[in-house]
Amino acid sequence: MKDLSNEHVVHVKKDGIEYLQFRRLLKYSNIINHAYSLGIDREYSTNTSDIDKYEEIIKNYDELCTAIGIDYRNLVKTNQTHTKNVICINEKINKETPDFNLKQYNDIDGSTTDKRNLILTTTNADCILLLFFDPVKKAIANVHSGWRGTLQKISVQAIKKMEQEYNSDPKDIICCICPSIRECHFEVDKDVQEPYYNEFKELEGIDKLILHDKERNKWNIDTVGINKEILKLEGLKEENIIDSGICSVCNSDIIHSYRAKKENSGRAIAIIELK
């Protein structure tokens, strides 16, 4: 059985549930809960009209949350549409059921809170998911940053939101980067390369972050590396940016990947909660 554990993450297998946890965040297990789901047999996209499938998805959420000791009814899931929008959440809208598919969360790709028992939730199938934690101000954020979100610097928007709402100091914030598509598989044409280069050409090492295959006239973009660089410019310490180092495409047998499976791919989930 594959084990994705490495120096930054631990691969947990518990009661038939598999998930990753960041070793750095586990040091604060008295303050926060978190996990990133594994297993392509489990689907976490609630965007379905099939009631039987929806009930199975809710069961998946419940079982994952139970595995890490939290109540799935406290889940808050924004409706991701590849924006740069990040909101502050102070309370749930639904009291006894998860906040899923609510119009109040339309066109939102990141959320923050300093309130206990609110499980901030994102899903992906190759896109970058970033978990933020400020151990000083006791605040968290969960951000979905696909290639469009990265181009719009949504991770920077999350830091600004934490500064504004909680008086967070960027040097205190820990950022954990979940499994996602990596430069080895994020191959693009000029229509994506050009706006990326124009936006990030001043970054240190940009020619290593956007590699050109001249023979095929294709580019491979390191969107994770770009997020690391813009977060450092925003004030995060390099040692506080923790990358899982795991490619979703290379591991599409255990991690949902749209690039590998196309329409047959499901969604994985990243969750974080203040106790």
PDB file of C-alpha atoms in Angstrom:
ATOM      1  CA  MET A   1       0.000   0.000   0.000  1.00  0.00           C
ATOM      2  CA  LYS A   2       1.409   3.388  -1.009  1.00  0.00           C
ATOM      3  CA  ASP A   3       2.553   5.663   1.803  1.00  0.00           C
ATOM      4  CA  LEU A   4       2.926   9.371   0.990  1.00  0.00           C
ATOM      5  CA  SER A   5       4.586  10.277   4.283  1.00  0.00           C
ATOM      6  CA  ASN A   6       7.671  12.467   3.989  1.00  0.00           C
ATOM      7  CA  GLU A   7       9.560  14.993   6.094  1.00  0.00           C
ATOM      8  CA  HIS A   8       6.612  17.424   6.002  1.00  0.00           C
ATOM      9  CA  VAL A   9       3.496  15.240   6.021  1.00  0.00           C
ATOM     10  CA  VAL A  10       2.310  12.043   7.641  1.00  0.00           C
ATOM     11  CA  HIS A  11       0.023   9.643   5.789  1.00  0.00           C
ATOM     12  CA  VAL A  12      -2.606   8.399   8.232  1.00  0.00           C
ATOM     13  CA  LYS A  13      -4.707   5.270   7.706  1.00  0.00           C
ATOM     14  CA  LYS A  14      -7.520   4.932  10.236  1.00  0.00           C
ATOM     15  CA  ASP A  15     -10.680   2.817  10.088  1.00  0.00           C
ATOM     16  CA  GLY A  16     -10.574   2.675   6.292  1.00  0.00           C
ATOM     17  CA  ILE A  17      -9.995   6.440   5.979  1.00  0.00           C
ATOM     18  CA  GLU A  18      -6.740   7.834   4.571  1.00  0.00           C
ATOM     19  CA  TYR A  19      -5.539  11.406   4.883  1.00  0.00           C
ATOM     20  CA  LEU A  20      -2.454  13.564   5.196  1.00  0.00           C
ATOM     21  CA  GLN A  21      -1.537  15.833   8.078  1.00  0.00           C
ATOM     22  CA  PHE A  22       1.307  18.329   8.220  1.00  0.00           C
ATOM     23  CA  ARG A  23       3.908  17.555  10.847  1.00  0.00           C
ATOM     24  CA  ARG A  24       4.329  21.274  11.561  1.00  0.00           C
ATOM     25  CA  LEU A  25       0.623  21.794  12.247  1.00  0.00           C
ATOM     26  CA  LEU A  26       0.476  18.672  14.412  1.00  0.00           C
ATOM     27  CA  LYS A  27       2.743  20.527  16.838  1.00  0.00           C
ATOM     28  CA  TYR A  28      -0.301  22.729  17.504  1.00  0.00           C
ATOM     29  CA  SER A  29      -2.795  19.890  17.866  1.00  0.00           C
ATOM     30  CA  ASN A  30      -4.005  21.421  21.126  1.00  0.00           C
ATOM     31  CA  ILE A  31      -5.165  24.466  19.122  1.00  0.00           C
ATOM     32  CA  ILE A  32      -6.115  23.258  15.643  1.00  0.00           C
ATOM     33  CA  ASN A  33      -7.390  20.245  13.710  1.00  0.00           C
ATOM     34  CA  HIS A  34      -6.616  19.712  10.036  1.00  0.00           C
ATOM     35  CA  ALA A  35      -6.432  17.098   7.274  1.00  0.00           C
ATOM     36  CA  TYR A  36      -6.162  16.571   3.518  1.00  0.00           C
ATOM     37  CA  SER A  37      -8.159  13.609   2.213  1.00  0.00           C
ATOM     38  CA  LEU A  38      -6.732  10.740   0.188  1.00  0.00           C
ATOM     39  CA  GLY A  39      -8.390   8.004  -1.834  1.00  0.00           C
ATOM     40  CA  ILE A  40     -10.016   8.401  -5.237  1.00  0.00           C
ATOM     41  CA  ASP A  41     -12.828   6.138  -4.078  1.00  0.00           C
ATOM     42  CA  ARG A  42     -14.027   9.049  -1.918  1.00  0.00           C
ATOM     43  CA  GLU A  43     -15.673  12.125  -3.436  1.00  0.00           C
ATOM     44  CA  TYR A  44     -16.030  15.497  -1.693  1.00  0.00           C
ATOM     45  CA  SER A  45     -17.744  17.662  -4.303  1.00  0.00           C
ATOM     46  CA  THR A  46     -21.230  18.576  -3.063  1.00  0.00           C
ATOM     47  CA  ASN A  47     -22.164  20.120  -6.411  1.00  0.00           C
ATOM     48  CA  THR A  48     -24.549  17.375  -7.502  1.00  0.00           C
ATOM     49  CA  SER A  49     -28.297  16.979  -7.971  1.00  0.00           C
ATOM     50  CA  ASP A  50     -28.075  13.199  -7.445  1.00  0.00           C
ATOM     51  CA  ILE A  51     -29.482  12.738  -3.927  1.00  0.00           C
ATOM     52  CA  ASP A  52     -27.933   9.277  -3.531  1.00  0.00           C
ATOM     53  CA  LYS A  53     -24.514  10.588  -4.522  1.00  0.00           C
ATOM     54  CA  TYR A  54     -24.950  13.620  -2.257  1.00  0.00           C
ATOM     55  CA  GLU A  55     -25.736  11.398   0.721  1.00  0.00           C
ATOM     56  CA  GLU A  56     -22.631   9.311  -0.006  1.00  0.00           C
ATOM     57  CA  ILE A  57     -20.532  12.489  -0.175  1.00  0.00           C
ATOM     58  CA  ILE A  58     -21.906  13.677   3.167  1.00  0.00           C
ATOM     59  CA  LYS A  59     -21.014  10.265   4.608  1.00  0.00           C
ATOM     60  CA  ASN A  60     -17.444  10.738   3.340  1.00  0.00           C
ATOM     61  CA  TYR A  61     -17.234  14.122   5.047  1.00  0.00           C
ATOM     62  CA  ASP A  62     -18.627  12.680   8.255  1.00  0.00           C
ATOM     63  CA  GLU A  63     -16.198   9.764   8.300  1.00  0.00           C
ATOM     64  CA  LEU A  64     -13.138  11.940   7.624  1.00  0.00           C
ATOM     65  CA  CYS A  65     -14.139  14.448  10.299  1.00  0.00           C
ATOM     66  CA  THR A  66     -14.847  11.656  12.773  1.00  0.00           C
ATOM     67  CA  ALA A  67     -11.401  10.183  12.073  1.00  0.00           C
ATOM     68  CA  ILE A  68      -9.718  13.398  13.250  1.00  0.00           C
ATOM     69  CA  GLY A  69     -12.171  14.016  16.069  1.00  0.00           C
ATOM     70  CA  ILE A  70     -14.325  16.871  14.774  1.00  0.00           C
ATOM     71  CA  ASP A  71     -18.036  17.362  14.016  1.00  0.00           C
ATOM     72  CA  TYR A  72     -18.781  17.483  10.268  1.00  0.00           C
ATOM     73  CA  ARG A  73     -21.817  19.678  10.942  1.00  0.00           C
ATOM     74  CA  ASN A  74     -19.373  22.544  11.579  1.00  0.00           C
ATOM     75  CA  LEU A  75     -18.069  22.468   7.998  1.00  0.00           C
ATOM     76  CA  VAL A  76     -18.132  25.736   6.030  1.00  0.00           C
ATOM     77  CA  LYS A  77     -17.526  25.301   2.293  1.00  0.00           C
ATOM     78  CA  THR A  78     -17.306  28.279  -0.063  1.00  0.00           C
ATOM     79  CA  ASN A  79     -18.396  27.974  -3.702  1.00  0.00           C
ATOM     80  CA  GLN A  80     -15.069  28.094  -5.524  1.00  0.00           C
ATOM     81  CA  THR A  81     -14.967  29.731  -8.962  1.00  0.00           C
ATOM     82  CA  HIS A  82     -11.253  30.553  -9.384  1.00  0.00           C
ATOM     83  CA  THR A  83     -11.507  34.085  -7.990  1.00  0.00           C
ATOM     84  CA  LYS A  84      -9.181  36.031  -5.700  1.00  0.00           C
ATOM     85  CA  ASN A  85     -11.990  36.599  -3.186  1.00  0.00           C
ATOM     86  CA  VAL A  86     -11.317  35.787   0.480  1.00  0.00           C
ATOM     87  CA  ILE A  87     -13.916  36.341   3.202  1.00  0.00           C
ATOM     88  CA  CYS A  88     -13.908  36.373   6.996  1.00  0.00           C
ATOM     89  CA  ILE A  89     -16.345  33.916   8.576  1.00  0.00           C
ATOM     90  CA  ASN A  90     -17.553  34.539  12.123  1.00  0.00           C
ATOM     91  CA  GLU A  91     -20.415  32.059  12.362  1.00  0.00           C
ATOM     92  CA  LYS A  92     -22.185  29.332  10.440  1.00  0.00           C
ATOM     93  CA  ILE A  93     -25.362  30.021   8.516  1.00  0.00           C
ATOM     94  CA  ASN A  94     -26.871  26.555   9.002  1.00  0.00           C
ATOM     95  CA  LYS A  95     -26.953  25.595  12.655  1.00  0.00           C
ATOM     96  CA  GLU A  96     -27.393  21.820  12.479  1.00  0.00           C
ATOM     97  CA  THR A  97     -26.038  20.971   9.025  1.00  0.00           C
ATOM     98  CA  PRO A  98     -22.859  21.876   7.092  1.00  0.00           C
ATOM     99  CA  ASP A  99     -22.775  25.151   5.148  1.00  0.00           C
ATOM    100  CA  PHE A 100     -22.772  23.606   1.656  1.00  0.00           C
ATOM    101  CA  ASN A 101     -23.925  25.138  -1.642  1.00  0.00           C
ATOM    102  CA  LEU A 102     -25.150  28.376  -0.051  1.00  0.00           C
ATOM    103  CA  LYS A 103     -25.529  31.477  -2.236  1.00  0.00           C
ATOM    104  CA  GLN A 104     -23.893  33.575   0.479  1.00  0.00           C
ATOM    105  CA  TYR A 105     -20.618  31.846  -0.402  1.00  0.00           C
ATOM    106  CA  ASN A 106     -20.827  32.218  -4.187  1.00  0.00           C
ATOM    107  CA  ASP A 107     -17.614  33.206  -6.002  1.00  0.00           C
ATOM    108  CA  ILE A 108     -15.454  32.805  -2.895  1.00  0.00           C
ATOM    109  CA  ASP A 109     -12.187  30.866  -3.018  1.00  0.00           C
ATOM    110  CA  GLY A 110     -10.769  31.511   0.426  1.00  0.00           C
ATOM    111  CA  SER A 111     -11.958  31.974   3.987  1.00  0.00           C
ATOM    112  CA  THR A 112     -10.488  33.017   7.321  1.00  0.00           C
ATOM    113  CA  THR A 113     -11.644  32.903  10.927  1.00  0.00           C
ATOM    114  CA  ASP A 114     -10.478  33.334  14.513  1.00  0.00           C
ATOM    115  CA  LYS A 115     -13.555  31.575  15.877  1.00  0.00           C
ATOM    116  CA  ARG A 116     -13.530  28.086  17.356  1.00  0.00           C
ATOM    117  CA  ASN A 117     -15.413  25.128  15.871  1.00  0.00           C
ATOM    118  CA  LEU A 118     -15.690  26.503  12.338  1.00  0.00           C
ATOM    119  CA  ILE A 119     -14.195  24.014   9.887  1.00  0.00           C
ATOM    120  CA  LEU A 120     -12.900  25.989   6.897  1.00  0.00           C
ATOM    121  CA  THR A 121     -13.133  23.766   3.823  1.00  0.00           C
ATOM    122  CA  THR A 122     -11.736  23.704   0.285  1.00  0.00           C
ATOM    123  CA  THR A 123     -11.679  21.046  -2.432  1.00  0.00           C
ATOM    124  CA  ASN A 124      -9.333  20.329  -5.317  1.00  0.00           C
ATOM    125  CA  ALA A 125      -8.378  18.037  -8.166  1.00  0.00           C
ATOM    126  CA  ASP A 126      -4.929  19.485  -9.040  1.00  0.00           C
ATOM    127  CA  CYS A 127      -5.432  23.078  -7.855  1.00  0.00           C
ATOM    128  CA  ILE A 128      -3.332  24.312  -4.939  1.00  0.00           C
ATOM    129  CA  LEU A 129      -4.955  24.345  -1.493  1.00  0.00           C
ATOM    130  CA  LEU A 130      -3.185  26.398   1.173  1.00  0.00           C
ATOM    131  CA  LEU A 131      -3.772  26.093   4.918  1.00  0.00           C
ATOM    132  CA  PHE A 132      -2.731  29.142   6.949  1.00  0.00           C
ATOM    133  CA  PHE A 133      -2.303  29.322  10.714  1.00  0.00           C
ATOM    134  CA  ASP A 134      -1.257  32.217  12.937  1.00  0.00           C
ATOM    135  CA  PRO A 135      -0.318  30.677  16.309  1.00  0.00           C
ATOM    136  CA  VAL A 136       0.059  34.106  17.907  1.00  0.00           C
ATOM    137  CA  LYS A 137      -3.345  35.578  17.042  1.00  0.00           C
ATOM    138  CA  LYS A 138      -5.020  32.140  16.896  1.00  0.00           C
ATOM    139  CA  ALA A 139      -6.392  32.628  13.376  1.00  0.00           C
ATOM    140  CA  ILE A 140      -6.644  30.335  10.351  1.00  0.00           C
ATOM    141  CA  ALA A 141      -7.366  30.500   6.625  1.00  0.00           C
ATOM    142  CA  ASN A 142      -8.063  27.971   3.878  1.00  0.00           C
ATOM    143  CA  VAL A 143      -7.481  29.002   0.259  1.00  0.00           C
ATOM    144  CA  HIS A 144      -8.132  27.436  -3.148  1.00  0.00           C
ATOM    145  CA  SER A 145      -5.573  28.701  -5.675  1.00  0.00           C
ATOM    146  CA  GLY A 146      -5.770  27.186  -9.139  1.00  0.00           C
ATOM    147  CA  TRP A 147      -3.701  28.646 -11.938  1.00  0.00           C
ATOM    148  CA  ARG A 148      -6.179  31.519 -12.254  1.00  0.00           C
ATOM    149  CA  GLY A 149      -6.191  32.116  -8.514  1.00  0.00           C
ATOM    150  CA  THR A 150      -2.393  32.046  -8.418  1.00  0.00           C
ATOM    151  CA  LEU A 151      -2.255  34.532 -11.278  1.00  0.00           C
ATOM    152  CA  GLN A 152      -4.519  36.792  -9.195  1.00  0.00           C
ATOM    153  CA  LYS A 153      -2.378  36.228  -6.064  1.00  0.00           C
ATOM    154  CA  ILE A 154      -5.212  34.945  -3.887  1.00  0.00           C
ATOM    155  CA  SER A 155      -2.687  33.644  -1.336  1.00  0.00           C
ATOM    156  CA  VAL A 156      -1.508  37.229  -0.821  1.00  0.00           C
ATOM    157  CA  GLN A 157      -5.125  38.331  -0.430  1.00  0.00           C
ATOM    158  CA  ALA A 158      -5.488  35.810   2.396  1.00  0.00           C
ATOM    159  CA  ILE A 159      -2.481  37.248   4.218  1.00  0.00           C
ATOM    160  CA  LYS A 160      -3.827  40.778   3.819  1.00  0.00           C
ATOM    161  CA  LYS A 161      -7.199  39.626   5.161  1.00  0.00           C
ATOM    162  CA  MET A 162      -5.532  38.082   8.223  1.00  0.00           C
ATOM    163  CA  GLU A 163      -3.558  41.285   8.810  1.00  0.00           C
ATOM    164  CA  GLN A 164      -6.714  43.374   8.489  1.00  0.00           C
ATOM    165  CA  GLU A 165      -9.083  41.208  10.523  1.00  0.00           C
ATOM    166  CA  TYR A 166      -6.814  39.780  13.234  1.00  0.00           C
ATOM    167  CA  ASN A 167      -3.767  42.052  13.239  1.00  0.00           C
ATOM    168  CA  SER A 168      -1.669  39.085  12.183  1.00  0.00           C
ATOM    169  CA  ASP A 169       2.017  39.627  11.531  1.00  0.00           C
ATOM    170  CA  PRO A 170       3.046  37.760   8.340  1.00  0.00           C
ATOM    171  CA  LYS A 171       6.264  36.590   9.981  1.00  0.00           C
ATOM    172  CA  ASP A 172       4.151  34.569  12.436  1.00  0.00           C
ATOM    173  CA  ILE A 173       1.922  32.903   9.819  1.00  0.00           C
ATOM    174  CA  ILE A 174       2.515  29.280   8.839  1.00  0.00           C
ATOM    175  CA  CYS A 175       1.433  28.230   5.345  1.00  0.00           C
ATOM    176  CA  CYS A 176       1.027  24.559   4.423  1.00  0.00           C
ATOM    177  CA  ILE A 177       0.696  23.623   0.761  1.00  0.00           C
ATOM    178  CA  CYS A 178      -1.398  20.528   0.031  1.00  0.00           C
ATOM    179  CA  PRO A 179      -0.858  18.074  -2.845  1.00  0.00           C
ATOM    180  CA  SER A 180      -1.470  19.639  -6.257  1.00  0.00           C
ATOM    181  CA  ILE A 181      -0.330  19.503  -9.847  1.00  0.00           C
ATOM    182  CA  ARG A 182       3.373  20.314 -10.058  1.00  0.00           C
ATOM    183  CA  GLU A 183       5.600  21.764 -12.761  1.00  0.00           C
ATOM    184  CA  CYS A 184       6.329  18.254 -14.023  1.00  0.00           C
ATOM    185  CA  HIS A 185       2.752  18.064 -15.339  1.00  0.00           C
ATOM    186  CA  PHE A 186       1.498  21.658 -15.532  1.00  0.00           C
ATOM    187  CA  GLU A 187       2.292  22.110 -19.204  1.00  0.00           C
ATOM    188  CA  VAL A 188       0.680  25.114 -20.912  1.00  0.00           C
ATOM    189  CA  ASP A 189       0.599  27.060 -24.148  1.00  0.00           C
ATOM    190  CA  LYS A 190       1.459  30.711 -24.676  1.00  0.00           C
ATOM    191  CA  ASP A 191      -2.058  31.879 -23.746  1.00  0.00           C
ATOM    192  CA  VAL A 192      -1.302  30.912 -20.129  1.00  0.00           C
ATOM    193  CA  GLN A 193       2.457  31.463 -20.144  1.00  0.00           C
ATOM    194  CA  GLU A 194       2.243  35.054 -21.354  1.00  0.00           C
ATOM    195  CA  PRO A 195       0.028  36.488 -18.579  1.00  0.00           C
ATOM    196  CA  TYR A 196       2.045  34.521 -16.032  1.00  0.00           C
ATOM    197  CA  TYR A 197       5.323  35.908 -17.245  1.00  0.00           C
ATOM    198  CA  ASN A 198       3.951  39.442 -17.446  1.00  0.00           C
ATOM    199  CA  GLU A 199       2.631  39.226 -13.873  1.00  0.00           C
ATOM    200  CA  PHE A 200       5.620  37.534 -12.263  1.00  0.00           C
ATOM    201  CA  LYS A 201       8.622  38.511 -14.407  1.00  0.00           C
ATOM    202  CA  GLU A 202      10.168  40.456 -11.514  1.00  0.00           C
ATOM    203  CA  LEU A 203      10.247  37.405  -9.231  1.00  0.00           C
ATOM    204  CA  GLU A 204      13.630  36.005  -8.376  1.00  0.00           C
ATOM    205  CA  GLY A 205      14.318  32.898 -10.460  1.00  0.00           C
ATOM    206  CA  ILE A 206      11.325  33.404 -12.749  1.00  0.00           C
ATOM    207  CA  ASP A 207      13.099  31.608 -15.614  1.00  0.00           C
ATOM    208  CA  LYS A 208      13.231  28.481 -13.429  1.00  0.00           C
ATOM    209  CA  LEU A 209       9.594  28.861 -12.409  1.00  0.00           C
ATOM    210  CA  ILE A 210       8.417  29.130 -16.025  1.00  0.00           C
ATOM    211  CA  LEU A 211      10.403  26.698 -18.168  1.00  0.00           C
ATOM    212  CA  HIS A 212      10.247  26.806 -21.973  1.00  0.00           C
ATOM    213  CA  ASP A 213      10.465  23.674 -24.108  1.00  0.00           C
ATOM    214  CA  LYS A 214      11.589  25.402 -27.288  1.00  0.00           C
ATOM    215  CA  GLU A 215      11.364  22.282 -29.431  1.00  0.00           C
ATOM    216  CA  ARG A 216       7.658  21.790 -28.626  1.00  0.00           C
ATOM    217  CA  ASN A 217       6.947  25.464 -27.836  1.00  0.00           C
ATOM    218  CA  LYS A 218       5.342  24.508 -24.525  1.00  0.00           C
ATOM    219  CA  TRP A 219       5.917  25.850 -21.025  1.00  0.00           C
ATOM    220  CA  ASN A 220       5.919  24.158 -17.628  1.00  0.00           C
ATOM    221  CA  ILE A 221       4.895  26.510 -14.824  1.00  0.00           C
ATOM    222  CA  ASP A 222       5.767  25.961 -11.160  1.00  0.00           C
ATOM    223  CA  THR A 223       2.673  27.518  -9.582  1.00  0.00           C
ATOM    224  CA  VAL A 224       3.652  26.188  -6.148  1.00  0.00           C
ATOM    225  CA  GLY A 225       7.045  27.864  -6.445  1.00  0.00           C
ATOM    226  CA  ILE A 226       5.404  31.116  -7.512  1.00  0.00           C
ATOM    227  CA  ASN A 227       3.123  31.026  -4.468  1.00  0.00           C
ATOM    228  CA  LYS A 228       6.133  30.475  -2.230  1.00  0.00           C
ATOM    229  CA  GLU A 229       7.906  33.491  -3.714  1.00  0.00           C
ATOM    230  CA  ILE A 230       4.969  35.897  -3.485  1.00  0.00           C
ATOM    231  CA  LEU A 231       4.254  34.789   0.087  1.00  0.00           C
ATOM    232  CA  LYS A 232       7.863  35.486   1.052  1.00  0.00           C
ATOM    233  CA  LEU A 233       7.562  38.932  -0.511  1.00  0.00           C
ATOM    234  CA  GLU A 234       4.439  39.435   1.614  1.00  0.00           C
ATOM    235  CA  GLY A 235       6.500  38.788   4.747  1.00  0.00           C
ATOM    236  CA  LEU A 236       6.222  35.054   5.451  1.00  0.00           C
ATOM    237  CA  LYS A 237       9.393  33.377   6.617  1.00  0.00           C
ATOM    238  CA  GLU A 238      10.741  30.749   4.254  1.00  0.00           C
ATOM    239  CA  GLU A 239      10.843  28.198   7.080  1.00  0.00           C
ATOM    240  CA  ASN A 240       7.137  28.835   7.730  1.00  0.00           C
ATOM    241  CA  ILE A 241       6.123  27.830   4.191  1.00  0.00           C
ATOM    242  CA  ILE A 242       5.679  24.068   4.379  1.00  0.00           C
ATOM    243  CA  ASP A 243       5.200  22.245   1.085  1.00  0.00           C
ATOM    244  CA  SER A 244       3.860  18.704   0.993  1.00  0.00           C
ATOM    245  CA  GLY A 245       5.980  18.217  -2.135  1.00  0.00           C
ATOM    246  CA  ILE A 246       3.368  15.853  -3.559  1.00  0.00           C
ATOM    247  CA  CYS A 247       2.124  15.964  -7.159  1.00  0.00           C
ATOM    248  CA  SER A 248      -1.528  15.021  -7.595  1.00  0.00           C
ATOM    249  CA  VAL A 249      -0.965  13.861 -11.176  1.00  0.00           C
ATOM    250  CA  CYS A 250       2.007  11.650 -10.300  1.00  0.00           C
ATOM    251  CA  ASN A 251      -0.139  10.118  -7.548  1.00  0.00           C
ATOM    252  CA  SER A 252      -3.493  10.016  -9.350  1.00  0.00           C
ATOM    253  CA  ASP A 253      -4.026   6.470  -8.104  1.00  0.00           C
ATOM    254  CA  ILE A 254      -4.644   7.882  -4.616  1.00  0.00           C
ATOM    255  CA  ILE A 255      -5.245  11.637  -5.164  1.00  0.00           C
ATOM    256  CA  HIS A 256      -7.964  13.159  -7.344  1.00  0.00           C
ATOM    257  CA  SER A 257      -6.476  14.701 -10.497  1.00  0.00           C
ATOM    258  CA  TYR A 258      -8.397  16.413 -13.266  1.00  0.00           C
ATOM    259  CA  ARG A 259      -5.323  16.471 -15.503  1.00  0.00           C
ATOM    260  CA  ALA A 260      -5.053  12.678 -15.225  1.00  0.00           C
ATOM    261  CA  LYS A 261      -8.726  11.647 -15.118  1.00  0.00           C
ATOM    262  CA  LYS A 262     -10.552  14.597 -16.761  1.00  0.00           C
ATOM    263  CA  GLU A 263     -14.329  14.495 -16.124  1.00  0.00           C
ATOM    264  CA  ASN A 264     -13.954  11.208 -14.277  1.00  0.00           C
ATOM    265  CA  SER A 265     -11.988  12.849 -11.491  1.00  0.00           C
ATOM    266  CA  GLY A 266     -13.583  13.572  -8.146  1.00  0.00           C
ATOM    267  CA  ARG A 267     -12.535  16.104  -5.516  1.00  0.00           C
ATOM    268  CA  ALA A 268     -10.298  15.903  -2.473  1.00  0.00           C
ATOM    269  CA  ILE A 269     -10.825  18.066   0.606  1.00  0.00           C
ATOM    270  CA  ALA A 270      -8.625  20.158   2.889  1.00  0.00           C
ATOM    271  CA  ILE A 271     -10.016  21.158   6.263  1.00  0.00           C
ATOM    272  CA  ILE A 272      -8.740  23.243   9.167  1.00  0.00           C
ATOM    273  CA  GLU A 273     -10.430  24.213  12.421  1.00  0.00           C
ATOM    274  CA  LEU A 274      -9.601  26.062  15.619  1.00  0.00           C
ATOM    275  CA  LYS A 275     -10.509  23.949  18.630  1.00  0.00           C
TER     276      LYS A 275
END
